[in-house]
Every structure is written in C-alpha cells, then in structure tokens.
PDB file of N, CA and C in Angstrom:
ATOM      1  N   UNK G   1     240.773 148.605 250.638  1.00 43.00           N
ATOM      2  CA  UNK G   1     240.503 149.965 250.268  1.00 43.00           C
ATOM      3  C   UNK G   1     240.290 150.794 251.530  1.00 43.00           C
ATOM      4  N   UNK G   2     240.975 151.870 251.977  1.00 52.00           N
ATOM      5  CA  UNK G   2     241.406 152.792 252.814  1.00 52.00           C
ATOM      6  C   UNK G   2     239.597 153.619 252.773  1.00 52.00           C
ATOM      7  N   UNK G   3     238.720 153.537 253.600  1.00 52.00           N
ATOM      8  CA  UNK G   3     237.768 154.337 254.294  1.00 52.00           C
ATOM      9  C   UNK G   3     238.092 155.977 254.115  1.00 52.00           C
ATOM     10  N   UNK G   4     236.803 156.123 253.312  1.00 59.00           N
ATOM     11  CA  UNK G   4     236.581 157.537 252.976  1.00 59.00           C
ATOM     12  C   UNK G   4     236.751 158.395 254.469  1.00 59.00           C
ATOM     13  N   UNK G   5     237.690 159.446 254.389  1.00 87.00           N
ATOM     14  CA  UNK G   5     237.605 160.637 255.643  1.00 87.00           C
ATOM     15  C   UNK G   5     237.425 161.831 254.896  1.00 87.00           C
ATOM     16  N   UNK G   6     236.609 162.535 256.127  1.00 93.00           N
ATOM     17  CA  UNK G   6     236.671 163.725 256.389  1.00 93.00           C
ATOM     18  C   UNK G   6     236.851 164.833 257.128  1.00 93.00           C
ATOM     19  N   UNK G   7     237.081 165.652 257.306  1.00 93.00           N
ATOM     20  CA  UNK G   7     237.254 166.879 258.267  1.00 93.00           C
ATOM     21  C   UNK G   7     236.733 168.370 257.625  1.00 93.00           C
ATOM     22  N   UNK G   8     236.212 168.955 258.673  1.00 93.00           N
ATOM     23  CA  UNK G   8     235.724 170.140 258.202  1.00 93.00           C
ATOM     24  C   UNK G   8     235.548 170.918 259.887  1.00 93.00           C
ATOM     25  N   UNK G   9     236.451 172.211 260.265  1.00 93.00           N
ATOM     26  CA  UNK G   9     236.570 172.881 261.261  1.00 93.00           C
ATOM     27  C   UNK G   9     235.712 174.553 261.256  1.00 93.00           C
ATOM     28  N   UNK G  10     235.582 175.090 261.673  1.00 94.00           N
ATOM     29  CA  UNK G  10     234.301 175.961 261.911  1.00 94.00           C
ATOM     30  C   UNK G  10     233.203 175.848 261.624  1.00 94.00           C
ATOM     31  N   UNK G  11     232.473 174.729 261.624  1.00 96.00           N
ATOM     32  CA  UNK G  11     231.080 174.355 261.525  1.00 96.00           C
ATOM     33  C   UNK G  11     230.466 174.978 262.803  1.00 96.00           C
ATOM     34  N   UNK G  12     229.529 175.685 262.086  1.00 96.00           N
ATOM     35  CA  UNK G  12     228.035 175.904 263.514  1.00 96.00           C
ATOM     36  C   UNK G  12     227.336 174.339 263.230  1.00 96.00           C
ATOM     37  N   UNK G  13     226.870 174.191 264.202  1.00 97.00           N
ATOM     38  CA  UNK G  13     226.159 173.006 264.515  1.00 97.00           C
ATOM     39  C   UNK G  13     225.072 172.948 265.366  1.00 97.00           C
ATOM     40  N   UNK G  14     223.347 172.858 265.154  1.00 97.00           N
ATOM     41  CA  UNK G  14     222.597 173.522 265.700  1.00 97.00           C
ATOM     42  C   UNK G  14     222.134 171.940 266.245  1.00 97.00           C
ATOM     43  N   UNK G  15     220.860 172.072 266.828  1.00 96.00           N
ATOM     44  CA  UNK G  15     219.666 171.477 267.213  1.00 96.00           C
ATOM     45  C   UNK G  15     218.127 171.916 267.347  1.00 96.00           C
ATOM     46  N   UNK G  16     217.594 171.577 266.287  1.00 89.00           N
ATOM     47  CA  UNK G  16     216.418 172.271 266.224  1.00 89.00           C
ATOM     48  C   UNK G  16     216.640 173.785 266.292  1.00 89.00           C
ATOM     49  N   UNK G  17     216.277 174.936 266.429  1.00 90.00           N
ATOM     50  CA  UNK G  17     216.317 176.294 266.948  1.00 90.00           C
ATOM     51  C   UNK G  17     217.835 176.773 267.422  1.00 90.00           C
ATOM     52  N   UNK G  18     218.295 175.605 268.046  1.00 95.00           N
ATOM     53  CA  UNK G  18     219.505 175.580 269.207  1.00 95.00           C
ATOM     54  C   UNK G  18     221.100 175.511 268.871  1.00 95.00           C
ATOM     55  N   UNK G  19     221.552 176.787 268.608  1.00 96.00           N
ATOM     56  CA  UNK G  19     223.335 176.465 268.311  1.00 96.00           C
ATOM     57  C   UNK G  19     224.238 175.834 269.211  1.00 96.00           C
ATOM     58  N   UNK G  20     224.607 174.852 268.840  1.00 96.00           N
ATOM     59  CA  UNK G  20     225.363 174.439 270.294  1.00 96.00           C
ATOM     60  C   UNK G  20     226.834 174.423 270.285  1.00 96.00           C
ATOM     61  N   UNK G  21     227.257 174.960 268.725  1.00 95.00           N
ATOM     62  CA  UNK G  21     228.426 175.486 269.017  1.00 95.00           C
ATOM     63  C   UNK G  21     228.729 175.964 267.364  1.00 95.00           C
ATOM     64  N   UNK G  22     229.672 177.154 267.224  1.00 94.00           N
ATOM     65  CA  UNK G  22     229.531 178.235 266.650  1.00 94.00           C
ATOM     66  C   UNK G  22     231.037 177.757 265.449  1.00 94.00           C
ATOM     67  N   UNK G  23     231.430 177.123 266.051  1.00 94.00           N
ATOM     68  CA  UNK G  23     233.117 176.645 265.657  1.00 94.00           C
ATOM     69  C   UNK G  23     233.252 175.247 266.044  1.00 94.00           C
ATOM     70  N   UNK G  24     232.654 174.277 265.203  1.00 96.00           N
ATOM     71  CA  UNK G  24     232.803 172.963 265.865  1.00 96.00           C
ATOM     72  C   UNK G  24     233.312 172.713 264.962  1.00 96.00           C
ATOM     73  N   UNK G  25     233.287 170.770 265.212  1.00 96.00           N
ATOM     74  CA  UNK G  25     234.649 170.242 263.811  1.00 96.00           C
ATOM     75  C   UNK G  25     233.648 168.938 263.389  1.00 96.00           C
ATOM     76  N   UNK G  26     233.546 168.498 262.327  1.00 96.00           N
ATOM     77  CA  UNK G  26     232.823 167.454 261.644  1.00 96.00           C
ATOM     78  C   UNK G  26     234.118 166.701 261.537  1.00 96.00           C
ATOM     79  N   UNK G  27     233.955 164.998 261.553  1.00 95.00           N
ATOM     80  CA  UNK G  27     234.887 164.249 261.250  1.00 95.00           C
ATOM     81  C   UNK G  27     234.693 162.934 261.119  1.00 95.00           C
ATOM     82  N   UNK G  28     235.104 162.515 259.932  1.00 95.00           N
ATOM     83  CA  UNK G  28     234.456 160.843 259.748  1.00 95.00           C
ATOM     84  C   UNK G  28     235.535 160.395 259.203  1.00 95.00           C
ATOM     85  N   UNK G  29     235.878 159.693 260.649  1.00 93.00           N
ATOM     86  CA  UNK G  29     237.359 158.840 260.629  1.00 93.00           C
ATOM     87  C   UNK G  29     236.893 157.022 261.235  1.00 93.00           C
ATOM     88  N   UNK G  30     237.980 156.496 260.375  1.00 91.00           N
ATOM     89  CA  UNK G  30     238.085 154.740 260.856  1.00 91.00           C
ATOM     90  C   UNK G  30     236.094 154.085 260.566  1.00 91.00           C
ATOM     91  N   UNK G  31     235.581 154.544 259.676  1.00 92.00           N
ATOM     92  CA  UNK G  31     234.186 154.214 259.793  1.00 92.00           C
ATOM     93  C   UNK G  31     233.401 155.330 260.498  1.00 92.00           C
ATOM     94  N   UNK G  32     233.411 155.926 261.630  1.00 95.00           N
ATOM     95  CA  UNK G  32     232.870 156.854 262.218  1.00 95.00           C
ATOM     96  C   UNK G  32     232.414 158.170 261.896  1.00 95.00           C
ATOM     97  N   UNK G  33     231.211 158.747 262.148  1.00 96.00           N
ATOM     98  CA  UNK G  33     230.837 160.471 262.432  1.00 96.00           C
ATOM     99  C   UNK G  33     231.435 160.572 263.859  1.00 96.00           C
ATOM    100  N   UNK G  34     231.554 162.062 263.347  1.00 97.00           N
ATOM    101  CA  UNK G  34     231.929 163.163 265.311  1.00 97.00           C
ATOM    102  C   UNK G  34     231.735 164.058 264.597  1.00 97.00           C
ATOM    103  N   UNK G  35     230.463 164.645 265.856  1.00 97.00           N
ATOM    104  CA  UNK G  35     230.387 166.025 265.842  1.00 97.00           C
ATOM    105  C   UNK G  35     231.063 166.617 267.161  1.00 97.00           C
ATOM    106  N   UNK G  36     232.199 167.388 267.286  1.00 97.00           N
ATOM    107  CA  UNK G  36     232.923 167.732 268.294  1.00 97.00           C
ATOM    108  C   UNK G  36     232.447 169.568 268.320  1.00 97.00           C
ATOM    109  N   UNK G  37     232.853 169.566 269.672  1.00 96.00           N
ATOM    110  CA  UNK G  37     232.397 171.313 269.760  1.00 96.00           C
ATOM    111  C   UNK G  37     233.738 171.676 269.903  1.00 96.00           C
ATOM    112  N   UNK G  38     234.237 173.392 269.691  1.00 93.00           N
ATOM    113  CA  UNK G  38     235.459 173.928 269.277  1.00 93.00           C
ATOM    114  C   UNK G  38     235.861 173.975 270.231  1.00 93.00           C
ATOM    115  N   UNK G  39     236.298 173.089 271.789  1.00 95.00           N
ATOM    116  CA  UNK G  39     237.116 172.344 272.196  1.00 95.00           C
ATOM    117  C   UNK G  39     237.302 170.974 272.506  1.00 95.00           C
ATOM    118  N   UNK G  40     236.532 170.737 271.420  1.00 94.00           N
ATOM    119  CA  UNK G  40     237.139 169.124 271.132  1.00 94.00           C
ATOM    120  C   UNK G  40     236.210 167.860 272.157  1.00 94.00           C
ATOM    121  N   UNK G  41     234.920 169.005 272.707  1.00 97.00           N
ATOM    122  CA  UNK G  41     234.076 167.640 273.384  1.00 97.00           C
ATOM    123  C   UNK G  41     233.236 167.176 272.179  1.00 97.00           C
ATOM    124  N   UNK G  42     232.954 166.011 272.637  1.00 97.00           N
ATOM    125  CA  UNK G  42     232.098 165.334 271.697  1.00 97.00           C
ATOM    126  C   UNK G  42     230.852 165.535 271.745  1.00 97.00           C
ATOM    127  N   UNK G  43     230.067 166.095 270.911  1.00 97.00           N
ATOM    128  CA  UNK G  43     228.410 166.126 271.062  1.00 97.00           C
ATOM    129  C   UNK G  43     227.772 165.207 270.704  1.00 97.00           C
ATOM    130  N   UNK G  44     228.454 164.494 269.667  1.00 97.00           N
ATOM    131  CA  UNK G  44     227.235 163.206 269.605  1.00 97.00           C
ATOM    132  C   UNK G  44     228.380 162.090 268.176  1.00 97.00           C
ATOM    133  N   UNK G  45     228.052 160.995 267.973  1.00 97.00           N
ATOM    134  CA  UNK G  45     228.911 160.280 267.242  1.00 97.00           C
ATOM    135  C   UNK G  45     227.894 158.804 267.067  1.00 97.00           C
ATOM    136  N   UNK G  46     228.787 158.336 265.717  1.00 97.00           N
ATOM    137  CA  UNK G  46     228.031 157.005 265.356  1.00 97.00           C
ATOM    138  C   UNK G  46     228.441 156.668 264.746  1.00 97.00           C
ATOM    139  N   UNK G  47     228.597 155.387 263.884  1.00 96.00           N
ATOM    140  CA  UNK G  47     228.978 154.745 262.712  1.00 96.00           C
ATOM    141  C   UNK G  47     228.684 155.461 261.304  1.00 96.00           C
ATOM    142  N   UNK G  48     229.491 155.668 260.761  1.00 95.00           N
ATOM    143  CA  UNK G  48     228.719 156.352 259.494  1.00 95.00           C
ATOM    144  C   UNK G  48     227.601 155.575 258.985  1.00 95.00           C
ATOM    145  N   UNK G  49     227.662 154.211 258.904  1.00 94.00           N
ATOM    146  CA  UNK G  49     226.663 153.659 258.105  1.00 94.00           C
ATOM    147  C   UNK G  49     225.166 153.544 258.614  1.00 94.00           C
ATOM    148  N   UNK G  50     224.813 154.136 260.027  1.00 95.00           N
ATOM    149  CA  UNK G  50     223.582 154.509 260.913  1.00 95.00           C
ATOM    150  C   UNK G  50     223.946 156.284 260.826  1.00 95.00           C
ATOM    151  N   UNK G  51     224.611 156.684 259.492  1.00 96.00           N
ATOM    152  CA  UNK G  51     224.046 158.406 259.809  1.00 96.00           C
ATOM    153  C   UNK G  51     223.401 158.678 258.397  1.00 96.00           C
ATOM    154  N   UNK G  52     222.279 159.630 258.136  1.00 96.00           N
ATOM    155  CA  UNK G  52     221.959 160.238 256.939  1.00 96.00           C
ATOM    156  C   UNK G  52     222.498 161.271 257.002  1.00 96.00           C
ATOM    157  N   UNK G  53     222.790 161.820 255.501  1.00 96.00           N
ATOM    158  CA  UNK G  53     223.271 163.431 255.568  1.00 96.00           C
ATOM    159  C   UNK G  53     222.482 163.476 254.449  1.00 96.00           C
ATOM    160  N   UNK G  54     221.894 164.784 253.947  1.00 96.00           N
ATOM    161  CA  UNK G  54     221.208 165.060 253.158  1.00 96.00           C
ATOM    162  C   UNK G  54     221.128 166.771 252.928  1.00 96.00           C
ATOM    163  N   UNK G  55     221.216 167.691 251.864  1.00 94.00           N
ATOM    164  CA  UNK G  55     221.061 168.961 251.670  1.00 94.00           C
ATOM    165  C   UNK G  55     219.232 169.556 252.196  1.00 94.00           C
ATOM    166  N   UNK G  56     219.366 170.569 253.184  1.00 92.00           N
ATOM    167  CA  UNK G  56     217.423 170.533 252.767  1.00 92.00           C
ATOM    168  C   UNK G  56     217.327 171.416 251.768  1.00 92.00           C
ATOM    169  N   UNK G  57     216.090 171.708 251.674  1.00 90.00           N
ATOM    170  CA  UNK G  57     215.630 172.668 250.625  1.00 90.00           C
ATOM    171  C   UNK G  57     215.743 173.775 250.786  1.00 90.00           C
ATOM    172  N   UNK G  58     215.837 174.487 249.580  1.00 87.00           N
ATOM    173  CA  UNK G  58     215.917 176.427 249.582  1.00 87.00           C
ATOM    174  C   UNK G  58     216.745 176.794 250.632  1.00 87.00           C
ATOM    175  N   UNK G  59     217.811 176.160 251.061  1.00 86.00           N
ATOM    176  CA  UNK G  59     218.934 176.265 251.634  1.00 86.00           C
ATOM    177  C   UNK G  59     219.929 176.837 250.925  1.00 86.00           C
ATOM    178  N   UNK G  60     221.041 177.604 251.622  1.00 86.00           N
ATOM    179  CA  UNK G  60     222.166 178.269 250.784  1.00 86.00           C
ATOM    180  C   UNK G  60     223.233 176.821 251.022  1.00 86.00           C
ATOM    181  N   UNK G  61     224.362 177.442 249.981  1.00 87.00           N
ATOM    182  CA  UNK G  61     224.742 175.909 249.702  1.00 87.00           C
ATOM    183  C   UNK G  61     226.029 175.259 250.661  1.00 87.00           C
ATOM    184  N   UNK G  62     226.128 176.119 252.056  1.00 91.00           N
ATOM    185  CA  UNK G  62     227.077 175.505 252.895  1.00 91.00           C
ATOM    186  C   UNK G  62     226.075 174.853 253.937  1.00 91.00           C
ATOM    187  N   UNK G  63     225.048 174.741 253.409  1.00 94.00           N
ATOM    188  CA  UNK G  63     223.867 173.830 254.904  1.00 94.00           C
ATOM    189  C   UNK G  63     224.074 172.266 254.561  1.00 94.00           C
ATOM    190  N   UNK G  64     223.758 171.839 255.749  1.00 96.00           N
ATOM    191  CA  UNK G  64     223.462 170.099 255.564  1.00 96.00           C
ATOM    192  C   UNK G  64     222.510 169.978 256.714  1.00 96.00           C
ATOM    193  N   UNK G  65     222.324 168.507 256.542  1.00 97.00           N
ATOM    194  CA  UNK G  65     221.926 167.980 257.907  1.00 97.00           C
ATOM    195  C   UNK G  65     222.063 166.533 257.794  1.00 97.00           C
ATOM    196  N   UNK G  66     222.292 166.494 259.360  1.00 97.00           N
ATOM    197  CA  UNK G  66     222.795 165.145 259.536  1.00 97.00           C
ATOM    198  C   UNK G  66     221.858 164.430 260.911  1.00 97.00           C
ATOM    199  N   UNK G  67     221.532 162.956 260.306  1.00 97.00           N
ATOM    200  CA  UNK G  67     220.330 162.159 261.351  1.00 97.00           C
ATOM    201  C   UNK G  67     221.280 161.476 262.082  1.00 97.00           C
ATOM    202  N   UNK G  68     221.607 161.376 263.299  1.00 97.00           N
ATOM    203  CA  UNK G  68     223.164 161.054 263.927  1.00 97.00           C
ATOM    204  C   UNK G  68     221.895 160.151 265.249  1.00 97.00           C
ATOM    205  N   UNK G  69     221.961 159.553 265.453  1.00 95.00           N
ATOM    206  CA  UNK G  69     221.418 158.513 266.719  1.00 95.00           C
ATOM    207  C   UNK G  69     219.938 159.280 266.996  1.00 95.00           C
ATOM    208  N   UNK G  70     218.733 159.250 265.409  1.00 95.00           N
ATOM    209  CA  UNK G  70     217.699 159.457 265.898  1.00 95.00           C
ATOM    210  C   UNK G  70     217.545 161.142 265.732  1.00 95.00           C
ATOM    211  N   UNK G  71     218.784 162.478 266.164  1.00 97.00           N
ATOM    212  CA  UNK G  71     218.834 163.157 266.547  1.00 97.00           C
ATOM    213  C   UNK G  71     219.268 163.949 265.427  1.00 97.00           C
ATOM    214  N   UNK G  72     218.403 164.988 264.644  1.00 97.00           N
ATOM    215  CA  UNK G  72     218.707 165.949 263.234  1.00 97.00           C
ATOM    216  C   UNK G  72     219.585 166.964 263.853  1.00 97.00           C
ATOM    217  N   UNK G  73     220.497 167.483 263.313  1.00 98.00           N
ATOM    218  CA  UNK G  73     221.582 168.509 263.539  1.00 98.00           C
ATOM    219  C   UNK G  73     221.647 168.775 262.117  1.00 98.00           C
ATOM    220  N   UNK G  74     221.446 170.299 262.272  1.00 96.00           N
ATOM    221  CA  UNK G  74     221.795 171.166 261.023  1.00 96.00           C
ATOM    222  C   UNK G  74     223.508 171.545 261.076  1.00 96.00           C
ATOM    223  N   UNK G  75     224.244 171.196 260.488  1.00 97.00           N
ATOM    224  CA  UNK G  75     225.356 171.821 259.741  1.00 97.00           C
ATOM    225  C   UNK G  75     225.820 173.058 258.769  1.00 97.00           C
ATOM    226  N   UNK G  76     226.091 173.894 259.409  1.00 95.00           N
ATOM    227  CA  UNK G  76     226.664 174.719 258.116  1.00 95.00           C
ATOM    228  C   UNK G  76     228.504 175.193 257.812  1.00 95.00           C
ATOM    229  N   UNK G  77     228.905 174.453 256.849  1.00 92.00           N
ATOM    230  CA  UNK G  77     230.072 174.476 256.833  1.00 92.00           C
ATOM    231  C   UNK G  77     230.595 175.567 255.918  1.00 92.00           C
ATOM    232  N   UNK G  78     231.299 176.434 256.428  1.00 76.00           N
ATOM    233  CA  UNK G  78     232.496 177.158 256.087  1.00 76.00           C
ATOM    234  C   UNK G  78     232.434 176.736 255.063  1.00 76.00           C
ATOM    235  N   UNK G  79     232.879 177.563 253.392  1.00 63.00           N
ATOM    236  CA  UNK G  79     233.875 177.353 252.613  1.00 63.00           C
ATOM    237  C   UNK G  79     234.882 177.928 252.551  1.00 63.00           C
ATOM    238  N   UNK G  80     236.288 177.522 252.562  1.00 57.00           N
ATOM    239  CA  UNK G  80     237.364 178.069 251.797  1.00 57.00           C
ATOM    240  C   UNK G  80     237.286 177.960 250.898  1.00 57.00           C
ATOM    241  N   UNK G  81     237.713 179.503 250.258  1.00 50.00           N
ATOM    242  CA  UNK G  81     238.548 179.626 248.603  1.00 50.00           C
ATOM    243  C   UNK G  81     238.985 178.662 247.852  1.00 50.00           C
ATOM    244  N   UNK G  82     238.813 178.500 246.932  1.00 52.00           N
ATOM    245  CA  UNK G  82     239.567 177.409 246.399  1.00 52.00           C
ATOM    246  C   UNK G  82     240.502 177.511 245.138  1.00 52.00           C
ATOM    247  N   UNK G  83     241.781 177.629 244.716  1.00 51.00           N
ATOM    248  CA  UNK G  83     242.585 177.732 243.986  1.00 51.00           C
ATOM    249  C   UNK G  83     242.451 178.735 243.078  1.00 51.00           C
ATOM    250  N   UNK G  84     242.969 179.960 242.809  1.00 57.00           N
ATOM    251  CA  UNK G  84     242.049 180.504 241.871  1.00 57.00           C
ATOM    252  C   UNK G  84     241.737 179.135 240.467  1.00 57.00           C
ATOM    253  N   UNK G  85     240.695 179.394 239.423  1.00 58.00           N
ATOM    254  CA  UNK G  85     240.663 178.612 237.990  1.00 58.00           C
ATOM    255  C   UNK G  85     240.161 177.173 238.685  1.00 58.00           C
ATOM    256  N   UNK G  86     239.956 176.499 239.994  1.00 57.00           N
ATOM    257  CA  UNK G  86     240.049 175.370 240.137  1.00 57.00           C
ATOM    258  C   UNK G  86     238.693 175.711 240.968  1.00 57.00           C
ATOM    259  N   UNK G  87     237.749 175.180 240.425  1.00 61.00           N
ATOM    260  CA  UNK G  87     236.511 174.922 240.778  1.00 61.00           C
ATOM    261  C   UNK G  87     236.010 173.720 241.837  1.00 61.00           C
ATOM    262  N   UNK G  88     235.613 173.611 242.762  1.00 64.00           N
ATOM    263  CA  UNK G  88     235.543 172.572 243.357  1.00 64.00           C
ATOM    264  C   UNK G  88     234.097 172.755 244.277  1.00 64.00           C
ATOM    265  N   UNK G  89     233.301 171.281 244.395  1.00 72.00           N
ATOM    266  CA  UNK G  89     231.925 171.403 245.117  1.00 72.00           C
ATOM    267  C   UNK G  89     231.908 172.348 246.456  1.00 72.00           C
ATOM    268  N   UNK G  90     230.988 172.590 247.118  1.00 83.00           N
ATOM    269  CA  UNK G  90     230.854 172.732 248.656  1.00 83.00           C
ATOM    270  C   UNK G  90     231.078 172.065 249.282  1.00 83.00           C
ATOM    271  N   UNK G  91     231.971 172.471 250.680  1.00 88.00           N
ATOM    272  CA  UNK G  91     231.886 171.999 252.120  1.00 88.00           C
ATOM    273  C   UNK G  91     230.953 170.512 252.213  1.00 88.00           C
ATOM    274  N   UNK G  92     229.199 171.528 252.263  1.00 92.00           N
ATOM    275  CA  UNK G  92     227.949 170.333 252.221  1.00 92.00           C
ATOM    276  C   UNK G  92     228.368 169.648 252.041  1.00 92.00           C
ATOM    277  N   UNK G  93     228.541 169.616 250.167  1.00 92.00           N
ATOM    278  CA  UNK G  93     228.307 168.480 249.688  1.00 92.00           C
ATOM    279  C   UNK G  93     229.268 167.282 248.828  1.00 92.00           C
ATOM    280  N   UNK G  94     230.131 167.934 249.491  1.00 92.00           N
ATOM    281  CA  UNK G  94     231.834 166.627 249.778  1.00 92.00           C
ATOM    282  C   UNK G  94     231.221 166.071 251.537  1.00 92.00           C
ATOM    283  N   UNK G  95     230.398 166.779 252.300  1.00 95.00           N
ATOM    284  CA  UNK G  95     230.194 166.178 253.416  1.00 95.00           C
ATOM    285  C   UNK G  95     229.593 164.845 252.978  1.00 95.00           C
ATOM    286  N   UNK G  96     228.379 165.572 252.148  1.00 94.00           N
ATOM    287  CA  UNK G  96     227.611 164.255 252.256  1.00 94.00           C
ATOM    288  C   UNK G  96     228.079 162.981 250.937  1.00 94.00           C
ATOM    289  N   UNK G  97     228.531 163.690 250.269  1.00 93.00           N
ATOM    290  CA  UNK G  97     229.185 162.822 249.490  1.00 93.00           C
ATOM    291  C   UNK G  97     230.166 161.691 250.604  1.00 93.00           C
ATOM    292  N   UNK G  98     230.403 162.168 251.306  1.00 93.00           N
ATOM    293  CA  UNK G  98     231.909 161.547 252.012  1.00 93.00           C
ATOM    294  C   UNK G  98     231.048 160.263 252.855  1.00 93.00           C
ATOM    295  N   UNK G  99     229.614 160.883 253.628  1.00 94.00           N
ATOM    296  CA  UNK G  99     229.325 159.877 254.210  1.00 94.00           C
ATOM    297  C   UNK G  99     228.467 159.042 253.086  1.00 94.00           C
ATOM    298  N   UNK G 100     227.902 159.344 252.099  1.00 92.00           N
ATOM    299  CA  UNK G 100     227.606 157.781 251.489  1.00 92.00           C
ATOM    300  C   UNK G 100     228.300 156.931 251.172  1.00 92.00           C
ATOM    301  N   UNK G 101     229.770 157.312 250.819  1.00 90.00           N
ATOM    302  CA  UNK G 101     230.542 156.776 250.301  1.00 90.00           C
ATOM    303  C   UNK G 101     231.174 155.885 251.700  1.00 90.00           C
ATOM    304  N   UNK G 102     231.329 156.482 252.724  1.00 86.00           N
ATOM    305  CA  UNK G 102     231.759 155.897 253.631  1.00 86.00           C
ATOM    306  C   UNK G 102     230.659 154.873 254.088  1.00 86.00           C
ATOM    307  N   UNK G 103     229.419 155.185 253.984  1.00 78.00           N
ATOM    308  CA  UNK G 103     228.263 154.510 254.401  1.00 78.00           C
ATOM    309  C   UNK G 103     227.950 152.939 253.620  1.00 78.00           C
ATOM    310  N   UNK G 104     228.523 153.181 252.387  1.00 75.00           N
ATOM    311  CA  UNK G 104     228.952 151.928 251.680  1.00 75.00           C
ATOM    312  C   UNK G 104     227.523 152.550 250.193  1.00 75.00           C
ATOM    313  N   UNK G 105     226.953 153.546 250.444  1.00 68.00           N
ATOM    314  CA  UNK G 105     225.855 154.222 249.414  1.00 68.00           C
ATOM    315  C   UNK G 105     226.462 154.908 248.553  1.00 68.00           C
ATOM    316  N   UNK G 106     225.682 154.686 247.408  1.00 61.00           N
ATOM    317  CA  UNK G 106     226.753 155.163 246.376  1.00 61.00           C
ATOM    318  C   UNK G 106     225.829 155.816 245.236  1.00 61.00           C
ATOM    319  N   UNK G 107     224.436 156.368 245.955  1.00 54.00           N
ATOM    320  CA  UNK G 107     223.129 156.774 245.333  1.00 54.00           C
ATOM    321  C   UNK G 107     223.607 158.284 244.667  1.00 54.00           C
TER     322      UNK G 107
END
C-alpha cells in the first residue's frame, strides 16, 4: 500500500510569535514531513510517525500545528476553491488527516 502524501504551497509557517516564512510548502512524501520555505530551503523535517499535527482551539479553520523534532510550528494553510457543488474539508484538516494516516494513526 502506496504511503499517504501531501502537498500544500503558500503556507505561513510561524515559530512561537515568529513568521519564518510567508509562502512556504508543507510536504509528506516517502514516510516524511518538510517544512520548506518559498525557496525551497528546508526548515525543519522528520519522519511522519515522530510528528503530531493537531487543530488548536478557537482557531479559524486553515490553522494547524505541527510538533516536528520537539519544536511547535503553527501552520496556516491557504484554501483553494473547490469545485463549485463539491464540498470538500480544509487545507488543516486533510493536513492532519494525512499525517495520521501516514503516521500509521487512525484515531
């Protein structure tokens, strides 16, 4: 069975208080997280199955956050439109869906 991926491109991606990039790219390929900045350096990466992602609270619904080596990074992903009539979740939360599933969690 072919490993859950994802991609998602104009993500801000903070640290604590701290944006560290305004247009980054989320990506969980071959087993792996990457958080890349919008030219493609790497800010930080890990196995999916050592990352949490989780929605916080009283958050609007393109936020996440992700526990990546110890280290919380807030996510907020872009939505595109989606089909007119064709309803489909958030950005979030196909993120985090993507890493439990990849994580082998299926909570």
């Amino acid at each position: 069975m072919a490993e859950p991926e994802f991609t998602a491109t104009g993500v801000r991606i903070g640290k604590g208080l701290r944006s560290l990039t305004r247009a980054g790219e989320v990506r969980i390929r071959d087993g792996r997280l990457r958080l890349l900045t919008s030219y493609g350096s790497e800010i930080d990466s890990a196995p999916v199955r050592a990352v949490r992602a989780s929605k916080p609270w009283f958050a609007p619904e393109d936020r996440a956050l992700a526990d990546v080596n110890g280290t919380r990074y807030s996510l907020t992903l872009g939505d595109q439109d989606p089909a007119p009539g064709r309803p489909r979740p958030s950005s979030a939360r196909r993120f985090i869906e993507a890493v439990r599933k990849a994580g082998g969690r299926e909570d």
